[in-house]
CSV table of C-alpha atoms in Angstrom, one decimal:
chain,number,residue,atom,x,y,z
A,1,MET,CA,14.6,-21.0,-11.9
A,2,THR,CA,14.0,-18.2,-8.7
A,3,VAL,CA,11.1,-15.4,-8.2
A,4,VAL,CA,13.5,-12.3,-7.2
A,5,ILE,CA,11.1,-9.8,-4.8
A,6,THR,CA,11.9,-7.0,-2.9
A,7,GLY,CA,9.6,-5.3,0.1
A,8,ALA,CA,8.3,-8.8,0.8
A,9,THR,CA,8.0,-7.8,4.7
A,10,GLY,CA,5.7,-5.3,3.9
A,11,PHE,CA,1.7,-5.3,3.7
A,12,LEU,CA,1.6,-5.4,0.3
A,13,GLY,CA,4.8,-7.6,-0.5
A,14,SER,CA,4.2,-10.4,2.6
A,15,ARG,CA,1.3,-11.6,0.8
A,16,LEU,CA,2.7,-11.6,-2.7
A,17,LEU,CA,5.4,-13.7,-0.9
A,18,ARG,CA,2.6,-16.0,0.0
A,19,ALA,CA,1.0,-16.4,-2.8
A,20,LEU,CA,4.2,-16.9,-4.5
A,21,LEU,CA,5.3,-19.6,-2.4
A,22,ALA,CA,1.8,-21.5,-2.3
A,23,GLY,CA,2.2,-22.0,-6.3
A,24,GLY,CA,5.5,-23.9,-5.3
A,25,ARG,CA,7.8,-21.4,-6.9
A,26,PRO,CA,11.3,-21.0,-5.1
A,27,VAL,CA,11.9,-17.0,-4.1
A,28,ALA,CA,14.6,-14.8,-3.5
A,29,ALA,CA,13.6,-12.0,-1.2
A,30,LEU,CA,15.7,-9.0,-1.0
A,31,GLY,CA,16.1,-7.0,2.0
A,32,ARG,CA,17.4,-5.7,4.9
A,33,ASP,CA,17.9,-7.0,8.3
A,34,GLY,CA,16.4,-4.9,11.1
A,35,ALA,CA,14.7,-4.4,14.4
A,36,GLY,CA,17.5,-7.4,16.1
A,37,GLN,CA,16.5,-9.7,13.7
A,38,PRO,CA,17.9,-11.0,10.5
A,39,LEU,CA,16.4,-10.8,7.2
A,40,ALA,CA,15.0,-14.8,7.4
A,41,ALA,CA,13.3,-14.0,10.7
A,42,ARG,CA,11.8,-11.1,9.3
A,43,LEU,CA,10.1,-12.9,6.6
A,44,GLU,CA,9.0,-15.5,8.7
A,45,ALA,CA,7.3,-12.9,11.0
A,46,ALA,CA,5.7,-11.4,7.9
A,47,LEU,CA,3.9,-14.3,6.6
A,48,ARG,CA,2.8,-15.1,9.8
A,49,ALA,CA,1.0,-11.9,10.6
A,50,CYS,CA,-0.6,-12.2,7.1
A,51,GLY,CA,-2.2,-15.8,8.0
A,52,ALA,CA,0.4,-18.3,7.2
A,53,GLY,CA,0.1,-21.2,9.9
A,54,GLU,CA,2.9,-23.5,10.6
A,55,GLY,CA,2.9,-26.2,7.8
A,56,GLU,CA,3.1,-23.3,5.4
A,57,LEU,CA,5.6,-21.4,7.5
A,58,ALA,CA,8.0,-25.0,7.1
A,59,ARG,CA,7.1,-25.6,3.4
A,60,ALA,CA,8.3,-21.9,2.9
A,61,ARG,CA,11.7,-22.8,4.4
A,62,ASP,CA,12.2,-25.0,1.6
A,63,LEU,CA,11.2,-22.8,-1.1
A,64,LEU,CA,12.6,-19.1,0.3
A,65,THR,CA,16.2,-17.6,0.1
A,66,ALA,CA,16.8,-14.4,2.2
A,67,VAL,CA,19.0,-12.2,0.5
A,68,PRO,CA,20.0,-9.1,2.7
A,69,ALA,CA,20.6,-6.4,0.5
A,70,ASP,CA,20.8,-2.7,0.4
A,71,LEU,CA,18.2,-1.1,-2.2
A,72,THR,CA,20.4,2.7,-2.0
A,73,ARG,CA,23.6,1.2,-2.9
A,74,PRO,CA,24.7,0.1,-6.4
A,75,GLY,CA,24.3,-3.4,-7.2
A,76,LEU,CA,21.9,-3.8,-4.0
A,77,GLY,CA,24.9,-4.0,-1.5
A,78,LEU,CA,26.0,-7.5,-3.3
A,79,LYS,CA,29.1,-8.8,-4.3
A,80,PRO,CA,29.4,-8.5,-7.9
A,81,ALA,CA,29.5,-12.4,-8.5
A,82,ASP,CA,26.1,-13.1,-5.9
A,83,HIS,CA,24.5,-10.1,-7.9
A,84,ASP,CA,24.9,-11.9,-11.6
A,85,ARG,CA,23.9,-15.2,-10.2
A,86,LEU,CA,20.8,-14.0,-8.9
A,87,ALA,CA,20.0,-12.1,-12.1
A,88,GLU,CA,20.4,-15.4,-13.8
A,89,GLU,CA,18.5,-17.4,-12.3
A,90,ALA,CA,15.6,-15.0,-11.8
A,91,GLU,CA,12.3,-15.8,-14.4
A,92,ALA,CA,11.0,-12.8,-12.8
A,93,VAL,CA,11.9,-9.7,-10.8
A,94,TRP,CA,8.9,-8.2,-8.3
A,95,HIS,CA,9.6,-4.8,-6.6
A,96,CYS,CA,7.7,-3.8,-4.3
A,97,ALA,CA,10.1,-2.4,-1.5
A,98,ALA,CA,9.0,1.6,-1.0
A,99,ALA,CA,9.7,4.1,1.7
A,100,LEU,CA,6.1,4.8,2.2
A,101,SER,CA,5.1,8.4,3.9
A,102,LEU,CA,2.6,11.2,3.7
A,103,ILE,CA,4.9,13.6,5.2
A,104,GLY,CA,8.7,12.6,4.0
A,105,THR,CA,10.4,15.2,1.3
A,106,GLU,CA,10.9,14.0,-2.2
A,107,ASP,CA,14.8,14.5,-0.9
A,108,THR,CA,14.4,12.2,1.9
A,109,LEU,CA,12.3,9.3,-0.1
A,110,ALA,CA,14.2,9.4,-3.2
A,111,PRO,CA,17.1,7.4,-2.4
A,112,VAL,CA,14.9,4.2,-1.6
A,113,ASN,CA,12.0,4.9,-4.3
A,114,VAL,CA,13.9,6.2,-6.8
A,115,GLY,CA,17.6,5.3,-6.2
A,116,GLY,CA,16.5,1.4,-5.6
A,117,THR,CA,14.4,1.3,-8.3
A,118,ARG,CA,17.3,2.0,-10.4
A,119,HIS,CA,19.2,-0.7,-8.9
A,120,VAL,CA,16.6,-3.2,-8.9
A,121,ALA,CA,16.3,-2.7,-12.9
A,122,GLY,CA,20.1,-2.8,-12.9
A,123,LEU,CA,19.8,-6.6,-11.6
A,124,ALA,CA,16.6,-7.2,-13.7
A,125,GLY,CA,19.0,-5.6,-16.5
A,126,ARG,CA,21.6,-8.8,-16.1
A,127,SER,CA,18.8,-11.2,-16.2
A,128,PRO,CA,17.7,-12.9,-19.3
A,129,GLY,CA,15.8,-10.9,-22.0
A,130,HIS,CA,12.3,-12.5,-21.7
A,131,VAL,CA,12.3,-12.0,-17.7
A,132,PRO,CA,10.0,-9.3,-16.9
A,133,LEU,CA,10.1,-6.2,-14.3
A,134,LEU,CA,6.9,-5.9,-12.2
A,135,TYR,CA,6.7,-2.7,-10.0
A,136,PHE,CA,4.5,-1.8,-8.0
A,137,SER,CA,3.8,2.1,-8.4
A,138,THR,CA,0.9,3.7,-7.0
A,139,ALA,CA,-2.6,5.3,-8.4
A,140,TYR,CA,-2.0,8.5,-7.3
A,141,VAL,CA,0.7,9.4,-9.4
A,142,ALA,CA,-2.0,9.3,-12.2
A,143,ALA,CA,-3.8,12.0,-13.9
A,144,GLU,CA,-7.1,12.3,-14.9
A,145,PRO,CA,-7.2,11.6,-18.6
A,146,ALA,CA,-10.2,12.7,-20.7
A,147,SER,CA,-12.5,9.3,-21.4
A,148,ASP,CA,-10.9,9.7,-24.7
A,149,GLN,CA,-7.4,9.0,-23.7
A,150,ALA,CA,-6.5,5.6,-23.5
A,151,GLU,CA,-3.0,6.2,-21.6
A,152,GLU,CA,-2.0,9.2,-19.6
A,153,LEU,CA,1.7,11.0,-20.5
A,154,PRO,CA,3.8,10.5,-17.8
A,155,MET,CA,4.7,14.2,-17.2
A,156,SER,CA,0.9,15.2,-17.1
A,157,SER,CA,0.9,13.3,-14.3
A,158,ALA,CA,3.3,15.5,-12.4
A,159,LEU,CA,1.2,18.4,-11.7
A,160,HIS,CA,-1.2,15.3,-9.6
A,161,ALA,CA,1.7,14.1,-8.0
A,162,VAL,CA,1.1,15.8,-4.5
A,163,THR,CA,3.0,14.5,-2.1
A,164,GLY,CA,6.9,13.8,-1.9
A,165,TYR,CA,6.3,9.7,-1.8
A,166,GLU,CA,3.8,10.3,-5.3
A,167,ARG,CA,6.5,12.6,-6.7
A,168,THR,CA,9.7,9.6,-6.0
A,169,LYS,CA,6.8,6.8,-7.6
A,170,LEU,CA,6.1,9.0,-10.2
A,171,ARG,CA,10.1,9.2,-10.9
A,172,ALA,CA,10.3,5.7,-10.5
A,173,GLU,CA,8.2,4.8,-13.0
A,174,ALA,CA,10.3,6.8,-15.5
A,175,VAL,CA,13.2,5.1,-14.7
A,176,VAL,CA,11.4,1.5,-15.6
A,177,ARG,CA,10.2,3.1,-18.7
A,178,ASP,CA,13.1,4.0,-19.5
A,179,TRP,CA,14.7,0.7,-19.1
A,180,ALA,CA,11.8,-1.3,-21.0
A,181,ALA,CA,11.9,1.2,-23.9
A,182,ASP,CA,16.1,1.3,-24.0
A,183,ARG,CA,16.6,-2.2,-23.3
A,184,ARG,CA,13.5,-3.7,-25.4
A,185,ARG,CA,12.2,-5.5,-22.0
A,186,PRO,CA,8.8,-6.3,-21.0
A,187,ALA,CA,7.8,-4.2,-17.9
A,188,VAL,CA,4.7,-4.2,-16.1
A,189,ILE,CA,3.5,-1.2,-13.6
A,190,LEU,CA,0.8,-1.6,-11.5
A,191,ARG,CA,-0.9,1.2,-9.3
A,192,PRO,CA,-3.2,0.2,-6.5
A,193,SER,CA,-5.3,2.4,-4.8
A,194,LEU,CA,-5.2,2.3,-1.0
A,195,LEU,CA,-4.8,-1.0,0.5
A,196,ALA,CA,-6.7,-2.7,3.1
A,197,THR,CA,-7.9,-5.8,4.4
A,198,ASP,CA,-10.5,-7.0,6.6
A,199,ARG,CA,-8.4,-9.5,8.0
A,200,PRO,CA,-6.7,-9.3,11.8
A,201,LEU,CA,-3.7,-7.7,11.6
A,202,PRO,CA,-1.4,-9.2,14.7
A,203,ALA,CA,0.6,-6.5,16.6
A,204,GLY,CA,4.3,-5.6,14.9
A,205,ALA,CA,2.3,-6.7,11.4
A,206,ALA,CA,2.9,-4.3,8.7
A,207,GLN,CA,0.3,-1.5,8.5
A,208,GLN,CA,-2.2,-0.4,5.4
A,209,PRO,CA,-3.6,3.1,5.9
A,210,LEU,CA,-7.1,2.1,7.4
A,211,SER,CA,-5.0,0.0,10.2
A,212,ALA,CA,-2.9,2.8,10.6
A,213,LEU,CA,-5.9,5.2,11.2
A,214,GLY,CA,-7.0,2.8,13.5
A,215,THR,CA,-3.7,3.0,15.5
A,216,VAL,CA,-3.5,6.6,15.7
A,217,LEU,CA,-7.7,6.1,17.0
A,218,ALA,CA,-6.2,3.8,19.7
A,219,GLU,CA,-3.6,5.9,20.5
A,220,LEU,CA,-5.7,9.0,21.2
A,221,ILE,CA,-8.5,7.5,23.4
A,222,GLY,CA,-5.2,5.7,25.5
A,223,ARG,CA,-4.0,9.4,26.6
A,224,ILE,CA,-7.7,10.2,27.9
A,225,PRO,CA,-8.4,10.1,31.5
A,226,PRO,CA,-9.6,6.1,32.0
A,227,LEU,CA,-13.0,7.6,33.2
A,228,LEU,CA,-14.1,9.8,30.1
A,229,ARG,CA,-12.4,7.1,28.3
A,230,ARG,CA,-15.0,4.3,28.8
A,231,SER,CA,-17.7,7.2,27.8
A,232,ILE,CA,-15.9,7.3,25.1
A,233,LEU,CA,-15.6,3.5,24.0
A,234,HIS,CA,-19.1,2.9,25.4
A,235,LYS,CA,-22.5,4.8,25.6
A,236,ARG,CA,-24.1,5.3,28.5
A,237,PRO,CA,-28.0,5.9,28.8
A,238,GLY,CA,-29.0,9.4,29.1
A,239,LEU,CA,-25.4,11.0,28.9
A,240,PRO,CA,-24.5,13.2,26.4
A,241,ARG,CA,-21.8,12.1,23.1
A,242,LEU,CA,-18.7,13.7,23.0
A,243,ARG,CA,-18.7,15.6,19.9
A,244,LEU,CA,-15.4,16.1,18.1
A,245,ARG,CA,-14.8,18.0,14.7
A,246,LEU,CA,-12.9,16.0,12.6
A,247,GLN,CA,-11.4,18.3,9.8
A,248,GLY,CA,-11.8,17.5,6.2
A,249,ASP,CA,-13.6,17.4,2.8
A,250,PRO,CA,-17.1,15.9,3.5
A,251,ALA,CA,-17.7,15.5,-0.7
A,252,ALA,CA,-14.2,13.5,-0.8
A,253,HIS,CA,-14.1,10.0,-1.6
A,254,MET,CA,-11.3,7.1,-1.6
A,255,ASN,CA,-10.8,4.5,-3.4
A,256,ILE,CA,-10.1,1.4,-1.0
A,257,VAL,CA,-9.1,-1.7,-2.6
A,258,PRO,CA,-8.5,-5.3,-0.7
A,259,VAL,CA,-4.9,-6.3,-0.9
A,260,GLU,CA,-6.0,-10.2,-2.0
A,261,TYR,CA,-7.4,-8.9,-4.7
A,262,ALA,CA,-5.0,-6.7,-5.7
A,263,VAL,CA,-2.3,-9.4,-5.3
A,264,GLY,CA,-4.3,-12.1,-7.3
A,265,ALA,CA,-5.1,-9.8,-10.5
A,266,ALA,CA,-1.1,-9.1,-10.0
A,267,LEU,CA,-0.1,-12.3,-10.4
A,268,ARG,CA,-2.6,-12.9,-13.3
A,269,LEU,CA,-1.3,-9.8,-15.4
A,270,ALA,CA,2.4,-11.2,-14.8
A,271,ALA,CA,1.6,-14.7,-16.4
A,272,LEU,CA,0.4,-12.8,-19.8
A,273,GLU,CA,2.8,-12.3,-22.5
A,274,HIS,CA,4.1,-8.9,-23.0
A,275,PRO,CA,5.8,-7.3,-25.5
A,276,PRO,CA,9.2,-5.1,-24.7
A,277,GLY,CA,8.2,-2.1,-23.6
A,278,ALA,CA,6.1,-1.0,-20.0
A,279,ALA,CA,2.5,-1.9,-19.7
A,280,THR,CA,0.8,0.2,-17.1
A,281,TYR,CA,-2.1,-1.5,-15.1
A,282,HIS,CA,-4.8,-0.2,-12.2
A,283,LEU,CA,-5.4,-2.6,-9.2
A,284,VAL,CA,-8.2,-0.2,-7.9
A,285,HIS,CA,-11.5,-0.9,-6.7
A,286,PRO,CA,-14.5,-0.3,-9.3
A,287,VAL,CA,-16.6,1.4,-6.6
A,288,GLU,CA,-15.6,5.1,-4.6
A,289,THR,CA,-15.9,5.0,-1.2
A,290,PRO,CA,-17.7,8.4,0.3
A,291,ALA,CA,-15.4,9.9,2.9
A,292,PRO,CA,-18.5,10.3,5.7
A,293,LEU,CA,-18.7,6.4,5.2
A,294,LEU,CA,-15.4,6.2,6.8
A,295,ILE,CA,-16.7,8.8,9.3
A,296,GLU,CA,-19.6,6.5,10.4
A,297,ALA,CA,-17.2,2.9,10.7
A,298,VAL,CA,-14.9,5.4,12.8
A,299,GLY,CA,-17.9,6.7,14.8
A,300,GLY,CA,-19.2,3.0,15.5
A,301,LEU,CA,-15.8,2.0,17.0
A,302,VAL,CA,-16.3,5.2,19.2
A,303,PRO,CA,-20.0,4.9,20.4
A,304,GLY,CA,-19.7,7.8,22.8
A,305,VAL,CA,-18.2,10.2,20.3
A,306,GLU,CA,-20.6,12.1,17.8
A,307,LEU,CA,-18.1,12.8,15.2
A,308,VAL,CA,-18.4,15.4,12.3
A,309,LEU,CA,-16.5,15.9,9.1
A,310,GLN,CA,-16.2,19.4,8.1
A,311,ALA,CA,-14.0,21.6,6.1
A,312,ALA,CA,-12.8,23.8,9.0
A,313,VAL,CA,-12.6,23.6,12.6
A,314,ASP,CA,-12.6,26.7,14.7
A,315,ARG,CA,-11.6,26.7,18.2
A,316,PRO,CA,-10.4,23.3,18.1
A,317,ASN,CA,-11.1,21.7,21.9
A,318,LEU,CA,-7.8,19.7,22.8
A,319,ILE,CA,-8.7,16.5,21.4
A,320,GLU,CA,-9.3,18.2,18.2
A,321,GLN,CA,-6.0,19.5,18.5
A,322,GLN,CA,-4.4,16.4,18.7
A,323,ILE,CA,-6.5,14.6,15.9
A,324,ASN,CA,-6.4,16.7,13.2
A,325,PRO,CA,-3.2,17.0,12.0
A,326,MET,CA,-2.8,13.0,12.2
A,327,LEU,CA,-5.7,12.9,9.7
A,328,ALA,CA,-4.6,16.7,7.6
A,329,ASN,CA,-3.0,14.2,4.9
A,330,PHE,CA,-5.8,11.4,4.9
A,331,LEU,CA,-9.3,13.3,5.5
A,332,GLN,CA,-8.5,17.0,3.5
A,333,ARG,CA,-7.6,15.3,-0.1
A,334,ASP,CA,-9.8,12.9,-2.6
A,335,TRP,CA,-8.1,9.8,-2.8
A,336,ARG,CA,-10.1,8.6,-6.2
A,337,SER,CA,-8.8,5.8,-8.1
A,338,ARG,CA,-7.4,8.3,-11.7
A,339,SER,CA,-8.0,5.1,-13.6
A,340,ASP,CA,-10.9,7.1,-16.0
A,341,GLY,CA,-9.9,6.4,-19.0
A,342,HIS,CA,-7.8,3.3,-18.1
A,343,THR,CA,-8.7,-0.4,-19.6
A,344,PRO,CA,-10.6,-1.5,-16.6
A,345,LEU,CA,-8.9,-4.8,-14.8
A,346,HIS,CA,-12.1,-7.1,-15.9
A,347,GLU,CA,-11.6,-6.2,-20.1
A,348,VAL,CA,-7.4,-7.4,-20.0
A,349,LEU,CA,-8.1,-10.6,-17.4
A,350,PRO,CA,-11.8,-11.8,-18.3
A,351,GLY,CA,-13.5,-14.5,-15.7
A,352,LEU,CA,-11.6,-12.1,-12.9
A,353,ALA,CA,-13.5,-11.9,-9.8
A,354,GLY,CA,-14.6,-8.1,-8.6
A,355,PRO,CA,-12.9,-7.3,-5.0
A,356,ALA,CA,-15.1,-7.6,-2.1
A,357,PRO,CA,-17.7,-4.5,-1.4
A,358,VAL,CA,-15.8,-2.2,0.9
A,359,ASP,CA,-19.0,-1.1,2.9
A,360,LEU,CA,-19.4,-0.3,6.7
A,361,ALA,CA,-18.4,-3.7,8.1
A,362,TYR,CA,-15.3,-3.4,5.8
A,363,LEU,CA,-14.3,-0.6,7.1
A,364,THR,CA,-14.7,-1.5,10.3
A,365,ALA,CA,-12.6,-4.7,10.6
A,366,ALA,CA,-9.8,-2.9,8.3
A,367,MET,CA,-9.3,-0.5,11.1
A,368,ASN,CA,-8.3,-3.4,13.4
A,369,PHE,CA,-9.3,-1.7,16.5
A,370,LEU,CA,-9.9,-3.5,19.3
A,371,VAL,CA,-11.9,-2.0,22.2
A,372,SER,CA,-11.0,-4.7,24.6
A,373,GLU,CA,-7.1,-3.3,24.4
A,374,LEU,CA,-8.1,-0.1,25.5
A,375,GLY,CA,-10.6,-1.0,28.7
């Protein structure tokens, strides 16, 4: 039997793939050839990026099968015989792949996020009846239910799915729910919040929201003339700091959960006995992170700058004109977990250790921002 997974070259999927392989389970990873690399090479690079050494990679080659596929095509673009054989050998189907964008429209993201989920469900539907479909959604499709509600109504969430990405993930959840109900099959919907890691990410590795923030910051600083850049990166005694106003909500919070915790919890949830139908779980941190703490972490990386988070920025300077549009979709909204009213994971999984604290040191490391590379 084989575990089938999509999205195994991504930030979350590569870590799930690594954990599956560590358990000695044969895995078939569906994905694209791309960037001048065949899928097998992309998978190996993804495993290496999340910490796999040469011995681990050698063992992975014996267990891992790369299956070039196209999520947007019926049958995943596979030959019918290959599609059926893969389904018949499946012991679980993990769907992690997604087109992730805070600015993409619902129309541009739907072919992968909705159509792709429908095609993966088609594969799962041809697998043995006990095989679950495990789907990674996002916490941000969820409404904030009243405290006496055990489960949100999917349609009530539509008003809270703000971006095109969130709306397509909400529609994809409906595909999974309908599949489970129509076929009387088990499905598990997993809703992580903002995933992060405090472990180093090498160049070219799949990004997470906080490392993407670090990348934006590094790109902007890299454009600044060398003399000013040095004063930003290294506070000089007696010189005033450069004051930058970041447009955002000072009262906002964000739920940041370590990806290692999310993967471990997902694997334990997958091991539970699930009756026919769709079960939904939130993979979130029990403590929300206040936005000013993230700004403090950024400020620690650029000691020559005084960062101020405020609701509006009038007459922005040149740097403020460049940085605020890049951060608009991140700092100007509240990213709480939206898990109120849902059963906490530690009640579903007794003995589950809590996630690492997301404190100032964690946030600083998660941005993967290396001053040494900027001079």
